[in-house]
PDB file of C-alpha atoms in Angstrom:
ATOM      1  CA  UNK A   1      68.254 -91.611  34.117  1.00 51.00           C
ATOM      2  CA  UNK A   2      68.153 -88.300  32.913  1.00 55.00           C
ATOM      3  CA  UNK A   3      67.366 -87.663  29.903  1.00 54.00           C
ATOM      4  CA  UNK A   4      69.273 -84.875  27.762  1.00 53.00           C
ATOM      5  CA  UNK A   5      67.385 -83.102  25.236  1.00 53.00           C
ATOM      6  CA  UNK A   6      70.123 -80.718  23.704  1.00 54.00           C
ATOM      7  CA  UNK A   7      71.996 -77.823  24.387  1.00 58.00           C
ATOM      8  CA  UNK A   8      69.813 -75.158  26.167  1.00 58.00           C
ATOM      9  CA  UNK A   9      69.072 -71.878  24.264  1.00 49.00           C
ATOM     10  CA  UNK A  10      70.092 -69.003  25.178  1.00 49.00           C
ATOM     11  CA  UNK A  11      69.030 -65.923  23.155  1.00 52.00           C
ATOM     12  CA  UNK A  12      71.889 -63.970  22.108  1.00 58.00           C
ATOM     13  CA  UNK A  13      72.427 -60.414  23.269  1.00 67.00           C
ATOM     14  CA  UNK A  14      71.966 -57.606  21.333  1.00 77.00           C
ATOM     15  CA  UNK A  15      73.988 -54.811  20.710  1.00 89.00           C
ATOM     16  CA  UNK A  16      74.157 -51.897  22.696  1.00 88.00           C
ATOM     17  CA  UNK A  17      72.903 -48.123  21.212  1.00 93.00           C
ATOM     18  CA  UNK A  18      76.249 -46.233  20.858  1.00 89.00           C
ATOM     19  CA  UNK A  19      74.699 -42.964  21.753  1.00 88.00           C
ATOM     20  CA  UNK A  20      72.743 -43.554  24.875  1.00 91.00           C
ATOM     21  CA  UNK A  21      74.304 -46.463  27.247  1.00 85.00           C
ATOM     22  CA  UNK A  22      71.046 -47.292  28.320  1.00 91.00           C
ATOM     23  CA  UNK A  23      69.173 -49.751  25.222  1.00 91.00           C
ATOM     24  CA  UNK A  24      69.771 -51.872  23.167  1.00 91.00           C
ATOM     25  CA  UNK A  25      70.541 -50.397  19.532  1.00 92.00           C
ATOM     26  CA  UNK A  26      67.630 -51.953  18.614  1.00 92.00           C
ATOM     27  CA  UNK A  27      65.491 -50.775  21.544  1.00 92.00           C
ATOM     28  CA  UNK A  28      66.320 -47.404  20.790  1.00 93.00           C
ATOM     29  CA  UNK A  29      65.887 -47.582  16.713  1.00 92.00           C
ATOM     30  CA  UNK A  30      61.965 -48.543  17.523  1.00 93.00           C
ATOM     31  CA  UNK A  31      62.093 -45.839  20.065  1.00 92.00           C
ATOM     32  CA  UNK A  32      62.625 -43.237  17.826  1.00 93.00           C
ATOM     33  CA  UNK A  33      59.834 -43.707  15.508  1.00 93.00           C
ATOM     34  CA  UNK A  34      57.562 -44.333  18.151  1.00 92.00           C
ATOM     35  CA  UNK A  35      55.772 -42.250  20.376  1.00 92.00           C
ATOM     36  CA  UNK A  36      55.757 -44.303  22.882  1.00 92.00           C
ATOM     37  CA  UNK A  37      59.565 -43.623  23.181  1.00 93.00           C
ATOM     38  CA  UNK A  38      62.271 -46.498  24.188  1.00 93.00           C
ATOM     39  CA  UNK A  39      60.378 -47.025  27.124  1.00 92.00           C
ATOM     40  CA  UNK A  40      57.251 -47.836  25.358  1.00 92.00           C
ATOM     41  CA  UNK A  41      59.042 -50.675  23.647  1.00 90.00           C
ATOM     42  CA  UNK A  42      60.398 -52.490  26.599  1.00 89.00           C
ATOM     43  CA  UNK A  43      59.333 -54.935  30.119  1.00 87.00           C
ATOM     44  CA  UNK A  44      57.743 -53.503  33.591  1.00 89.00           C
ATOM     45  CA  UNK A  45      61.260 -54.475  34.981  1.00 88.00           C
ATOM     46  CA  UNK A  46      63.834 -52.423  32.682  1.00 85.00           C
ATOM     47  CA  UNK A  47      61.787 -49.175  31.758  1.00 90.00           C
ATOM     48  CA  UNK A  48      62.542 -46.901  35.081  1.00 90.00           C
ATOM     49  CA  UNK A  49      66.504 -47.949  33.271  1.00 89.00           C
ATOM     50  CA  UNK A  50      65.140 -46.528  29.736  1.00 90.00           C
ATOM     51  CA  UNK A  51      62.658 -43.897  30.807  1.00 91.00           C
ATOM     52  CA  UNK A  52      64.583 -40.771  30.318  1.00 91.00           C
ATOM     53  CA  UNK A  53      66.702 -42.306  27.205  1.00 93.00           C
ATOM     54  CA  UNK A  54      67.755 -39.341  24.763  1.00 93.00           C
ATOM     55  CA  UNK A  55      67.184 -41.292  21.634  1.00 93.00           C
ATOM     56  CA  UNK A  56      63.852 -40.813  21.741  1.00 93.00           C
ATOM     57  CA  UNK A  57      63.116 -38.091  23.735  1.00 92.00           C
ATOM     58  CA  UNK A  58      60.968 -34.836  22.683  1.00 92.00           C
ATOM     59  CA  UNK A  59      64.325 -32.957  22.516  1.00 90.00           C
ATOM     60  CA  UNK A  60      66.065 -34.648  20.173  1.00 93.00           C
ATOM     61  CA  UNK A  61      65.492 -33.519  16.752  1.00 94.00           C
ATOM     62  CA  UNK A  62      63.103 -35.668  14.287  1.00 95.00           C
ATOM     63  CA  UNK A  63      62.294 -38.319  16.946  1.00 96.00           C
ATOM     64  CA  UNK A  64      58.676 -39.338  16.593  1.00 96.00           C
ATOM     65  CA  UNK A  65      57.703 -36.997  20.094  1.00 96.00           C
ATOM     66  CA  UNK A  66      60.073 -34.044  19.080  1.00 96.00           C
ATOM     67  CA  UNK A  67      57.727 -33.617  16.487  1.00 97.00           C
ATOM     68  CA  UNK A  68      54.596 -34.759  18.092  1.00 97.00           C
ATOM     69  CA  UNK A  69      55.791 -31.793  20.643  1.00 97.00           C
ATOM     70  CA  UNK A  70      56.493 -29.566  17.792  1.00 97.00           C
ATOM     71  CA  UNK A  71      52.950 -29.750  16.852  1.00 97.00           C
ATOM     72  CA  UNK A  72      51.619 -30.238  20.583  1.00 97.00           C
ATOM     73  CA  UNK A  73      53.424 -26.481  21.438  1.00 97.00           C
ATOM     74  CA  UNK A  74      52.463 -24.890  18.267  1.00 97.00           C
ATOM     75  CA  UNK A  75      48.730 -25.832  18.778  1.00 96.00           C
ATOM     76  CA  UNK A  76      48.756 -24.488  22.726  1.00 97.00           C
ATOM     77  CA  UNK A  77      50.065 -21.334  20.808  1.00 97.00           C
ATOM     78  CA  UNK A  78      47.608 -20.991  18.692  1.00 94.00           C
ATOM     79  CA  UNK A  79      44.135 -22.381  20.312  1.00 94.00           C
ATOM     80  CA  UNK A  80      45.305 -22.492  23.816  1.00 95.00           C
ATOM     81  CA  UNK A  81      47.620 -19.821  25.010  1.00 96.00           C
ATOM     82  CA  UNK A  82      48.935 -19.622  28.403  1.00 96.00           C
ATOM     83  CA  UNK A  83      47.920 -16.542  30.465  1.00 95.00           C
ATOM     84  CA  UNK A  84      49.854 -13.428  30.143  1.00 95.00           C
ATOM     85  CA  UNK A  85      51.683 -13.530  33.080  1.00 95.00           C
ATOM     86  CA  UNK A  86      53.361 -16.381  32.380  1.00 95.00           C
ATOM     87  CA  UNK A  87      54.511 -15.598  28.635  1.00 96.00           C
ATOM     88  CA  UNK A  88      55.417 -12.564  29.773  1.00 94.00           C
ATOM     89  CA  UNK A  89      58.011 -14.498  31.809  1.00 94.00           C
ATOM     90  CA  UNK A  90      58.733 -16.615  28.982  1.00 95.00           C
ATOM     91  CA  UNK A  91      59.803 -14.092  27.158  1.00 95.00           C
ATOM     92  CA  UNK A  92      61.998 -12.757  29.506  1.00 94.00           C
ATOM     93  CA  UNK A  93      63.749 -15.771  29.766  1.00 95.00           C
ATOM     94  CA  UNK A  94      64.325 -15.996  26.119  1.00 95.00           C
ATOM     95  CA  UNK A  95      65.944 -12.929  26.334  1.00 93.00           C
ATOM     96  CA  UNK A  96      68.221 -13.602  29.060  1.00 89.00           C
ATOM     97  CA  UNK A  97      66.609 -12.044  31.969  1.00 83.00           C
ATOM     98  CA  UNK A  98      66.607 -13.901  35.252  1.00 73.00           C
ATOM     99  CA  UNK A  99      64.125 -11.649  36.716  1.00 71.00           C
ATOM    100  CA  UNK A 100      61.826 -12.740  39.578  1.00 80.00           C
ATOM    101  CA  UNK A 101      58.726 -14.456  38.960  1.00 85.00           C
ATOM    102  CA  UNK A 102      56.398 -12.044  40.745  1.00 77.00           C
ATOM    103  CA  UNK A 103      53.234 -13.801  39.555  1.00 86.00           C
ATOM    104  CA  UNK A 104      54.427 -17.321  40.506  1.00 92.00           C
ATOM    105  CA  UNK A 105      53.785 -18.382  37.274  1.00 94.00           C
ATOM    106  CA  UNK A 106      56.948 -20.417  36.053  1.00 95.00           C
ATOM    107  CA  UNK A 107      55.687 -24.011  37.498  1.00 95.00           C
ATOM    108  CA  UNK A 108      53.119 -23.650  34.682  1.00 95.00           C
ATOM    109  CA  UNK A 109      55.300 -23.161  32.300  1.00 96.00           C
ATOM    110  CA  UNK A 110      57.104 -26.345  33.387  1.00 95.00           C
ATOM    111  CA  UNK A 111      54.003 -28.234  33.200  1.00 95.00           C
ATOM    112  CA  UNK A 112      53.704 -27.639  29.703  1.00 95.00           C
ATOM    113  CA  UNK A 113      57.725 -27.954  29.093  1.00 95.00           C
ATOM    114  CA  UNK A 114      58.411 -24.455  28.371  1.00 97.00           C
ATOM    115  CA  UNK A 115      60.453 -24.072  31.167  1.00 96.00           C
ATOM    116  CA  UNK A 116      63.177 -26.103  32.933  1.00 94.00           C
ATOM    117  CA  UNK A 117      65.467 -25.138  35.852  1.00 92.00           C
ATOM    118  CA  UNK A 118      68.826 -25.268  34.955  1.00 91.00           C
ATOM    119  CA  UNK A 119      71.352 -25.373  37.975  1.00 91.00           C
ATOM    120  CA  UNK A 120      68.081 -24.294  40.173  1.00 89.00           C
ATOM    121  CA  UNK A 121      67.846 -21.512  37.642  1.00 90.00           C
ATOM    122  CA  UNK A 122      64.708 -20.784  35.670  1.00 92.00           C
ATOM    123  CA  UNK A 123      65.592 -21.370  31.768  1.00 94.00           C
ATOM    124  CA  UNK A 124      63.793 -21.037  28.612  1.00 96.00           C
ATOM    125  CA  UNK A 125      63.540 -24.695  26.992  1.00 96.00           C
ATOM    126  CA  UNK A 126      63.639 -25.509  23.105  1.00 95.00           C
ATOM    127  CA  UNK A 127      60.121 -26.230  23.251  1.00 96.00           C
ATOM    128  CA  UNK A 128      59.216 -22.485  24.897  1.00 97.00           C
ATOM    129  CA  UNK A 129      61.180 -21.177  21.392  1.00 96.00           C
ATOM    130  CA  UNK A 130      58.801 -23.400  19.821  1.00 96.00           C
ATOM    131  CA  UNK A 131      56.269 -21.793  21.242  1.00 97.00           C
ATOM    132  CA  UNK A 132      57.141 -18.464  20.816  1.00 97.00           C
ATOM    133  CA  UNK A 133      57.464 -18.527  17.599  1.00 95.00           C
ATOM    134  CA  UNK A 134      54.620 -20.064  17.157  1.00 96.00           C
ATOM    135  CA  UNK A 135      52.948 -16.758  18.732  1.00 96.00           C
ATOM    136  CA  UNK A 136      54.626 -14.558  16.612  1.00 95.00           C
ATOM    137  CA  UNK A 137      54.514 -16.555  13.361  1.00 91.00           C
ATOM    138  CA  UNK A 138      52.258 -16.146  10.691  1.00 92.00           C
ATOM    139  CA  UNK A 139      50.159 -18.821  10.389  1.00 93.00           C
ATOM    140  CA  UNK A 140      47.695 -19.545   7.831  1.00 94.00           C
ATOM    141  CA  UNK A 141      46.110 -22.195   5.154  1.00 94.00           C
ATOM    142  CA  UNK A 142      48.390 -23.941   2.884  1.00 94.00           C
ATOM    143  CA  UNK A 143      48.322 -26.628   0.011  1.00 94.00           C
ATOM    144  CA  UNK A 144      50.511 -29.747   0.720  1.00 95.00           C
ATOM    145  CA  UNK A 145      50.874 -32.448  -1.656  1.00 95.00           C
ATOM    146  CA  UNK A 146      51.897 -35.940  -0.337  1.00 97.00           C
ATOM    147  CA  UNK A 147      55.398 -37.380  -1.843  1.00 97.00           C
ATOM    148  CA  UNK A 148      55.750 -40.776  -0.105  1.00 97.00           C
ATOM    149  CA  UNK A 149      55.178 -42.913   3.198  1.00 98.00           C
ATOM    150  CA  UNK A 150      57.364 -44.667   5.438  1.00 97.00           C
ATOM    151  CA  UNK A 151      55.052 -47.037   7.355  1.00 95.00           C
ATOM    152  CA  UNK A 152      57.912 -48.421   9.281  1.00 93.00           C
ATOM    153  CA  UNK A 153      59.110 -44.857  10.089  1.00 94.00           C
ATOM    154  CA  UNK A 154      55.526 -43.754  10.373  1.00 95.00           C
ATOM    155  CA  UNK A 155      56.367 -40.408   9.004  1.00 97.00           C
ATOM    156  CA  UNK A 156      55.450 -38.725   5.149  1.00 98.00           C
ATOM    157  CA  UNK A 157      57.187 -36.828   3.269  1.00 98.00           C
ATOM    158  CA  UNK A 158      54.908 -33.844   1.878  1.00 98.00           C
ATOM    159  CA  UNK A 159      55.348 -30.490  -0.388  1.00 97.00           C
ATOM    160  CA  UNK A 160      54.284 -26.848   1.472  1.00 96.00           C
ATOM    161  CA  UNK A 161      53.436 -24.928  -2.244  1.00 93.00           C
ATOM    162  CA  UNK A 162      53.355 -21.592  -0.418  1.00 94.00           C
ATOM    163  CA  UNK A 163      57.312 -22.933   1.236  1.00 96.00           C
ATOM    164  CA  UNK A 164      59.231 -24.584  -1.162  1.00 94.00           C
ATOM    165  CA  UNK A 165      58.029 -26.824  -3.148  1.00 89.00           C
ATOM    166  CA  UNK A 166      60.931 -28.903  -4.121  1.00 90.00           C
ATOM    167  CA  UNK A 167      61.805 -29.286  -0.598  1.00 95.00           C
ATOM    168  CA  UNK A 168      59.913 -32.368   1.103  1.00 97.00           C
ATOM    169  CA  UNK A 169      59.643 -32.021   4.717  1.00 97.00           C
ATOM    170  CA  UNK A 170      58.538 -35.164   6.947  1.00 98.00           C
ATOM    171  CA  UNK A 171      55.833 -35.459   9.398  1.00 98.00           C
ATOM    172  CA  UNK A 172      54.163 -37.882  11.156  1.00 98.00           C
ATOM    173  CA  UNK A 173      51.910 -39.795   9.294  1.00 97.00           C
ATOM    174  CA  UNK A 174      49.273 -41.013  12.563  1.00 96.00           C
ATOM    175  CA  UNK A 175      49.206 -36.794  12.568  1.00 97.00           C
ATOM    176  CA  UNK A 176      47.708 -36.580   8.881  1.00 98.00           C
ATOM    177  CA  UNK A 177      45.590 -39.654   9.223  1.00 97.00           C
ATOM    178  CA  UNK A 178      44.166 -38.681  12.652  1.00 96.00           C
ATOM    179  CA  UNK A 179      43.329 -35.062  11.240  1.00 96.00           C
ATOM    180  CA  UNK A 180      42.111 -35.973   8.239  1.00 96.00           C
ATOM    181  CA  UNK A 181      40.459 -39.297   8.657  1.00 95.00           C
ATOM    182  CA  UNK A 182      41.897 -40.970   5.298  1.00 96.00           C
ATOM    183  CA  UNK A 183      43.527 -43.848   4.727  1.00 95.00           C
ATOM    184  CA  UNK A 184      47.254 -44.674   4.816  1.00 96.00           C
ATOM    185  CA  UNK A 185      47.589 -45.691   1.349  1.00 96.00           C
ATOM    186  CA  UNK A 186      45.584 -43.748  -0.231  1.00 95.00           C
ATOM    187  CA  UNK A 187      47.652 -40.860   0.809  1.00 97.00           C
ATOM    188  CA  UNK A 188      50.964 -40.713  -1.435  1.00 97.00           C
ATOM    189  CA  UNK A 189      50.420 -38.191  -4.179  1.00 94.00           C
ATOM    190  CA  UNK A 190      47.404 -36.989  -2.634  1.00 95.00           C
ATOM    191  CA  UNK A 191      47.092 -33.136  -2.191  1.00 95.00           C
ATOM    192  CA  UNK A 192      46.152 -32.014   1.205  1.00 96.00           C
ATOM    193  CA  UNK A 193      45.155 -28.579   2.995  1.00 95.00           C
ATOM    194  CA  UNK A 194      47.330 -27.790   6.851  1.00 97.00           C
ATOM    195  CA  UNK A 195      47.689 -24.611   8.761  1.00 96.00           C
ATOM    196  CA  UNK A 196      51.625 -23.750   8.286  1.00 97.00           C
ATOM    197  CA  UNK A 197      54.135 -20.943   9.501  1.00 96.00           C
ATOM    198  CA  UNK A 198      55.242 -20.685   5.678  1.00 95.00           C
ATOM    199  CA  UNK A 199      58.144 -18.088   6.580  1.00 93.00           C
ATOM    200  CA  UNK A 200      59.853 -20.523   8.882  1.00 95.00           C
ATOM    201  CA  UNK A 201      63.498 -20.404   7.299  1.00 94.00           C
ATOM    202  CA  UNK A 202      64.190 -24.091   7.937  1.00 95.00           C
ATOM    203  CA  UNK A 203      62.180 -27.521   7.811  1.00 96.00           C
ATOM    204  CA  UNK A 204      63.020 -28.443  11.213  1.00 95.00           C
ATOM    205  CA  UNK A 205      61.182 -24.659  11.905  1.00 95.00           C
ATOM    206  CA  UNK A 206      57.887 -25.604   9.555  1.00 97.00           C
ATOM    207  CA  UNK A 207      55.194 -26.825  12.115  1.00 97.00           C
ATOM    208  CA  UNK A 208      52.124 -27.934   9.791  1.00 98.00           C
ATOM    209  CA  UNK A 209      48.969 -28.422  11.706  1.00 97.00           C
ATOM    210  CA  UNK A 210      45.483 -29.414  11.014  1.00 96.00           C
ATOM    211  CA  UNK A 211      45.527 -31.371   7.833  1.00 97.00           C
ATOM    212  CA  UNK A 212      42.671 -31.682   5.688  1.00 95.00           C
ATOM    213  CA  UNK A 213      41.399 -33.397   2.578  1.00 93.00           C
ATOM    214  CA  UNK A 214      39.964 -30.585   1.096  1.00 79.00           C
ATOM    215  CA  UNK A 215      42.545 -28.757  -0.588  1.00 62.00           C
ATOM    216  CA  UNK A 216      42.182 -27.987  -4.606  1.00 62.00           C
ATOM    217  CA  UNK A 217      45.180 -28.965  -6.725  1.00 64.00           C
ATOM    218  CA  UNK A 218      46.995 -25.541  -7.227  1.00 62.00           C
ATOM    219  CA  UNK A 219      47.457 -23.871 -11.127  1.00 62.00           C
ATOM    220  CA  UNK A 220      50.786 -25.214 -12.281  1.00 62.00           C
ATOM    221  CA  UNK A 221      51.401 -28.235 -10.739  1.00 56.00           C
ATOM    222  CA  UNK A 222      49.753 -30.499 -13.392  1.00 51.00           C
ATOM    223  CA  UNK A 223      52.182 -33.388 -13.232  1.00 50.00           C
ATOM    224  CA  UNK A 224      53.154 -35.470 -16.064  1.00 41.00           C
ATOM    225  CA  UNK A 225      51.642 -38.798 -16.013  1.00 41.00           C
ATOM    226  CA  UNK A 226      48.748 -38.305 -14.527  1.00 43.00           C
ATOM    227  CA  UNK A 227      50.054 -37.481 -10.922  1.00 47.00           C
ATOM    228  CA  UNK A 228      47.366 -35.191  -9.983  1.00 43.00           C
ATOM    229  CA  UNK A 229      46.390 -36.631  -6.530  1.00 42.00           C
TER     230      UNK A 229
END
C-alpha cells in the first residue's frame, strides 16, 4: 500500500529583478551590497547565467564593487601608477583621439579596466576617468566623522570637514574597518582621519582612502550632548 504523506513542497518562485532579466529580485538586492556581486550569491550551476549581471557590477553607480573600484583605481593612481606610455594613451583617449598605440600598451590598460574596446575600438572606460582624476586631484589628509552604519548595506555614512560637512557621503564599511582595524560598532559618531580629493564637486566624485583612527576632533564641532566621538 502506499502510503501518502501530504502534498509535496514545492518552494515558490521568486520574483524576477526588473532591471536585469537575469536574477531573481532578490538575488540581485544581495548582489548589490556585496562584493561578491550576484554571482557570489548564487549555485555552481546558474552563475556563468548571472556572472556579468549589471546590478551589481563595478559600473553601476553605488554598488558595493563600483565603489570598491572607486577606491581600487584611485589607490593605483596614487601608490601604483601605470607607466607613462600607457597614461599617455589614456589620456588621449579621454580626449577623443583614436590614435595608434605605438607602445602596445592599451592591453594593460584593460587589465586594470581603464580601457575597453568599443566596436573593436579602443575607448576610455568610467573607471580610466576615475583614474585620471585621481592623478590630477589634490589629495591630502582629512577629518571624517562617522554618522551611522548600515550593517545590512555594509556601507557608513561619514562627514569630510574639509568637503561639506552637512553632506554625508557613504562608503563601505569592510573599507574603514579593514584600514583602521576598529570595531563595527564602535564606529558611529567616531571621528576618523582618510586621504580625500576634497575639491571633487560631487559625492559620487569624493574617493576617501586610507582611514585611520587617529584623527583629533576639529575646533567647532563640539556637539551638543556629548557627541564628541
Amino acid at each position: 500500500m502506499d502510503e501518502s504523506f501530504g502534498p509535496e513542497y514545492v518552494r515558490p518562485a521568486q520574483p524576477d529583478c526588473s532591471r536585469c532579466g537575469c536574477c531573481t529580485a532578490a538575488l540581485c538586492e544581495k548582489g548589490r551590497n556585496s562584493l561578491l556581486r550576484c554571482s557570489g550569491h548564487t549555485s555552481d550551476e546558474t552563475r556563468p547565467m548571472v556572472l556579468e549581471c549589471p546590478c551589481s557590477g563595478e559600473s553601476t553607480k553605488h554598488t558595493a564593487s563600483w565603489r570598491m573600484a572607486q577606491v581600487r583605481v584611485t589607490r593605483l593612481a596614487s601608490e601604483l601608477p601605470i607607466v607613462a606610455e600607457a597614461e599617455a594613451l589614456l589620456r588621449a583617449l579621454a580626449g577623443g583621439s583614436t590614435s595608434e598605440d605605438a607602445e602596445g600598451v592599451f592591453p594593460q590598460l584593460q587589465l586594470r579596466g581603464l580601457a575597453r574596446l568599443v566596436s573593436g575600438i579602443p575607448a576610455i572606460s568610467p573607471l580610466g576617468f576615475t583614474y585620471l582624476a585621481a592623478r590630477d586631484d589634490v589629495r591630502a589628509g582629512a577629518v571624517v566623522r562617522v554618522v551611522d552604519i548600515d550593517k545590512v548595506a555594509r556601507t557608513a555614512r561619514v562627514e569630510v570637514v574639509a568637503w561639506r560637512p552637512d553632506e554625508p557621503v557613504t562608503v563601505l564599511l569592510d573599507q574603514i574597518v579593514s584600514d583602521s582595524g576598529l570595531d563595527v560598532d564602535s564606529l558611529p559618531g567616531r571621528w576618523l582621519s582618510a586621504e580625500a580629493n576634497c575639491h571633487a564637486d560631487t559625492a559620487d566624485r569624493l574617493v576617501l582612502t586610507g582611514f585611520r583612527a587617529d584623527a583629533p576632533l576639529p575646533a567647532g564641532w563640539m556637539r551638543v550632548g556629548g557627541d564628541q566621538g
